[in-house]
């Protein structure tokens, strides 16, 4: 899949306050999850992301995980409190409304339905690869990202 324009959309890390774009991580593999704090399936999925990070060991440096809160009723402060409570240690950001719309139009409305646990893998070259919907184990996530981790720039 070709590089997506939305990779350049500015967002703010809810924990650090630093601005970033998904495109800033070109050369790495980026795992993007759309989620909401209220979503219990999302939290279960994030436990699997935590396990994935532990399982990857040294390879974790090649992976960037981003959880995008797509609920327009949740703000960065609320999201940061959630991250502090759970101890998750990857990037969390509130998706700008324009980005949420673009994700829905590009990949389908299920990407705007957090309980369907949507994921995209962004490869080292900026190509976006949607994963099947549904909760994935840490092992299933590792198997999905492994070919992209093994790919060279």
Tab-separated table of C-alpha atoms in Angstrom:
chain	number	residue	atom	x	y	z
A	1	UNK	CA	0.000	0.000	0.000
A	2	UNK	CA	1.335	3.481	-0.746
A	3	UNK	CA	2.328	5.872	1.998
A	4	UNK	CA	-0.742	7.588	3.393
A	5	UNK	CA	-1.106	11.354	3.605
A	6	UNK	CA	-2.416	11.082	7.131
A	7	UNK	CA	1.035	10.005	8.332
A	8	UNK	CA	1.920	13.715	8.395
A	9	UNK	CA	-0.980	14.767	10.650
A	10	UNK	CA	0.390	16.558	13.738
A	11	UNK	CA	-0.613	15.043	17.084
A	12	UNK	CA	0.413	15.604	20.671
A	13	UNK	CA	1.719	12.896	22.969
A	14	UNK	CA	-0.799	12.967	25.863
A	15	UNK	CA	1.878	12.128	28.434
A	16	UNK	CA	4.849	14.277	27.348
A	17	UNK	CA	3.059	17.081	25.500
A	18	UNK	CA	5.475	16.698	22.576
A	19	UNK	CA	4.135	17.065	19.055
A	20	UNK	CA	4.763	14.247	16.579
A	21	UNK	CA	3.487	12.661	13.391
A	22	UNK	CA	3.392	8.980	12.530
A	23	UNK	CA	5.675	9.877	9.621
A	24	UNK	CA	8.350	10.975	12.101
A	25	UNK	CA	8.999	7.277	12.683
A	26	UNK	CA	9.768	6.329	9.075
A	27	UNK	CA	12.399	3.614	9.113
A	28	UNK	CA	10.746	1.928	12.080
A	29	UNK	CA	7.698	-0.314	12.205
A	30	UNK	CA	4.726	1.510	13.735
A	31	UNK	CA	1.792	-0.296	15.333
A	32	UNK	CA	-1.226	2.045	15.399
A	33	UNK	CA	-4.269	1.161	17.486
A	34	UNK	CA	-7.454	3.235	17.552
A	35	UNK	CA	-9.013	3.097	20.993
A	36	UNK	CA	-11.003	4.827	23.736
A	37	UNK	CA	-10.441	4.867	27.487
A	38	UNK	CA	-13.939	3.499	28.169
A	39	UNK	CA	-13.366	0.447	25.936
A	40	UNK	CA	-12.701	-2.687	28.017
A	41	UNK	CA	-11.647	-4.650	24.905
A	42	UNK	CA	-9.095	-1.919	24.165
A	43	UNK	CA	-7.624	-2.290	27.632
A	44	UNK	CA	-7.399	-6.071	27.199
A	45	UNK	CA	-5.707	-5.489	23.839
A	46	UNK	CA	-3.271	-3.039	25.404
A	47	UNK	CA	-2.240	-5.682	27.931
A	48	UNK	CA	-1.269	-7.772	24.898
A	49	UNK	CA	0.704	-4.836	23.477
A	50	UNK	CA	2.553	-4.588	26.796
A	51	UNK	CA	3.359	-8.315	26.566
A	52	UNK	CA	4.466	-7.897	22.943
A	53	UNK	CA	6.926	-5.201	24.008
A	54	UNK	CA	8.323	-7.503	26.702
A	55	UNK	CA	8.558	-10.437	24.305
A	56	UNK	CA	10.408	-8.431	21.647
A	57	UNK	CA	13.372	-7.722	23.914
A	58	UNK	CA	16.068	-5.918	21.907
A	59	UNK	CA	13.861	-5.807	18.783
A	60	UNK	CA	11.521	-3.437	20.649
A	61	UNK	CA	13.767	-0.551	19.521
A	62	UNK	CA	12.542	-1.139	15.928
A	63	UNK	CA	8.870	-0.874	16.924
A	64	UNK	CA	6.863	2.225	17.831
A	65	UNK	CA	3.407	1.647	19.303
A	66	UNK	CA	0.831	4.426	19.140
A	67	UNK	CA	-2.608	4.270	20.726
A	68	UNK	CA	-4.915	6.882	19.190
A	69	UNK	CA	-7.932	7.862	21.262
A	70	UNK	CA	-10.705	8.495	18.747
A	71	UNK	CA	-13.481	9.360	21.239
A	72	UNK	CA	-14.277	13.083	20.778
A	73	UNK	CA	-15.382	13.219	24.440
A	74	UNK	CA	-11.949	12.252	25.767
A	75	UNK	CA	-9.130	14.780	25.981
A	76	UNK	CA	-5.368	14.574	26.481
A	77	UNK	CA	-5.593	15.108	30.247
A	78	UNK	CA	-8.084	12.258	30.609
A	79	UNK	CA	-5.942	10.047	28.390
A	80	UNK	CA	-2.771	10.891	30.352
A	81	UNK	CA	-4.527	9.927	33.601
A	82	UNK	CA	-5.491	6.589	32.031
A	83	UNK	CA	-1.880	5.950	30.993
A	84	UNK	CA	-0.620	6.838	34.487
A	85	UNK	CA	-3.158	4.476	36.042
A	86	UNK	CA	-2.341	1.542	33.750
A	87	UNK	CA	1.422	2.038	33.470
A	88	UNK	CA	1.405	1.535	29.708
A	89	UNK	CA	4.638	2.957	28.311
A	90	UNK	CA	4.100	3.735	24.635
A	91	UNK	CA	2.732	6.776	22.816
A	92	UNK	CA	-0.847	7.818	23.491
A	93	UNK	CA	-2.495	10.702	21.650
A	94	UNK	CA	-5.964	12.057	21.050
A	95	UNK	CA	-6.654	11.747	17.333
A	96	UNK	CA	-7.633	15.071	15.754
A	97	UNK	CA	-11.167	14.893	14.293
A	98	UNK	CA	-9.785	15.227	10.752
A	99	UNK	CA	-7.520	12.215	11.321
A	100	UNK	CA	-10.393	10.104	12.679
A	101	UNK	CA	-12.473	10.972	9.607
A	102	UNK	CA	-9.603	10.097	7.295
A	103	UNK	CA	-8.996	6.750	9.013
A	104	UNK	CA	-12.702	5.894	8.711
A	105	UNK	CA	-12.849	6.880	5.053
A	106	UNK	CA	-9.585	5.150	4.159
A	107	UNK	CA	-9.837	1.907	6.126
A	108	UNK	CA	-13.556	1.645	6.954
A	109	UNK	CA	-15.821	2.779	9.758
A	110	UNK	CA	-14.759	-0.159	11.936
A	111	UNK	CA	-11.554	1.817	12.577
A	112	UNK	CA	-13.775	4.278	14.459
A	113	UNK	CA	-15.307	1.516	16.595
A	114	UNK	CA	-12.831	0.883	19.441
A	115	UNK	CA	-14.355	-2.450	20.607
A	116	UNK	CA	-13.481	-3.947	17.217
A	117	UNK	CA	-9.810	-3.440	18.282
A	118	UNK	CA	-8.554	-1.986	14.987
A	119	UNK	CA	-4.841	-1.950	14.166
A	120	UNK	CA	-2.660	-0.705	11.356
A	121	UNK	CA	0.944	-1.677	10.835
A	122	UNK	CA	2.951	1.076	9.172
A	123	UNK	CA	6.003	-0.490	7.554
A	124	UNK	CA	9.479	1.048	7.418
A	125	UNK	CA	8.608	2.721	4.089
A	126	UNK	CA	5.305	4.277	5.218
A	127	UNK	CA	2.957	1.645	3.774
A	128	UNK	CA	-0.159	0.994	5.881
A	129	UNK	CA	-1.355	-2.564	6.491
A	130	UNK	CA	-4.658	-3.067	8.355
A	131	UNK	CA	-4.933	-6.134	10.580
A	132	UNK	CA	-8.091	-8.214	10.938
A	133	UNK	CA	-10.470	-6.955	13.621
A	134	UNK	CA	-10.696	-8.595	17.037
A	135	UNK	CA	-8.421	-8.934	20.044
A	136	UNK	CA	-5.020	-10.316	19.143
A	137	UNK	CA	-2.653	-12.073	21.512
A	138	UNK	CA	0.889	-10.801	21.941
A	139	UNK	CA	2.031	-13.754	19.823
A	140	UNK	CA	-0.433	-12.923	17.031
A	141	UNK	CA	0.766	-9.307	17.064
A	142	UNK	CA	4.387	-10.462	16.935
A	143	UNK	CA	3.639	-12.717	13.976
A	144	UNK	CA	1.896	-9.829	12.194
A	145	UNK	CA	4.754	-7.359	12.674
A	146	UNK	CA	7.678	-9.795	12.297
A	147	UNK	CA	7.886	-9.617	8.476
A	148	UNK	CA	8.056	-5.829	8.700
A	149	UNK	CA	10.665	-5.932	11.475
A	150	UNK	CA	12.744	-8.305	9.319
A	151	UNK	CA	12.473	-5.996	6.304
A	152	UNK	CA	15.398	-3.666	5.737
A	153	UNK	CA	15.132	-0.007	4.803
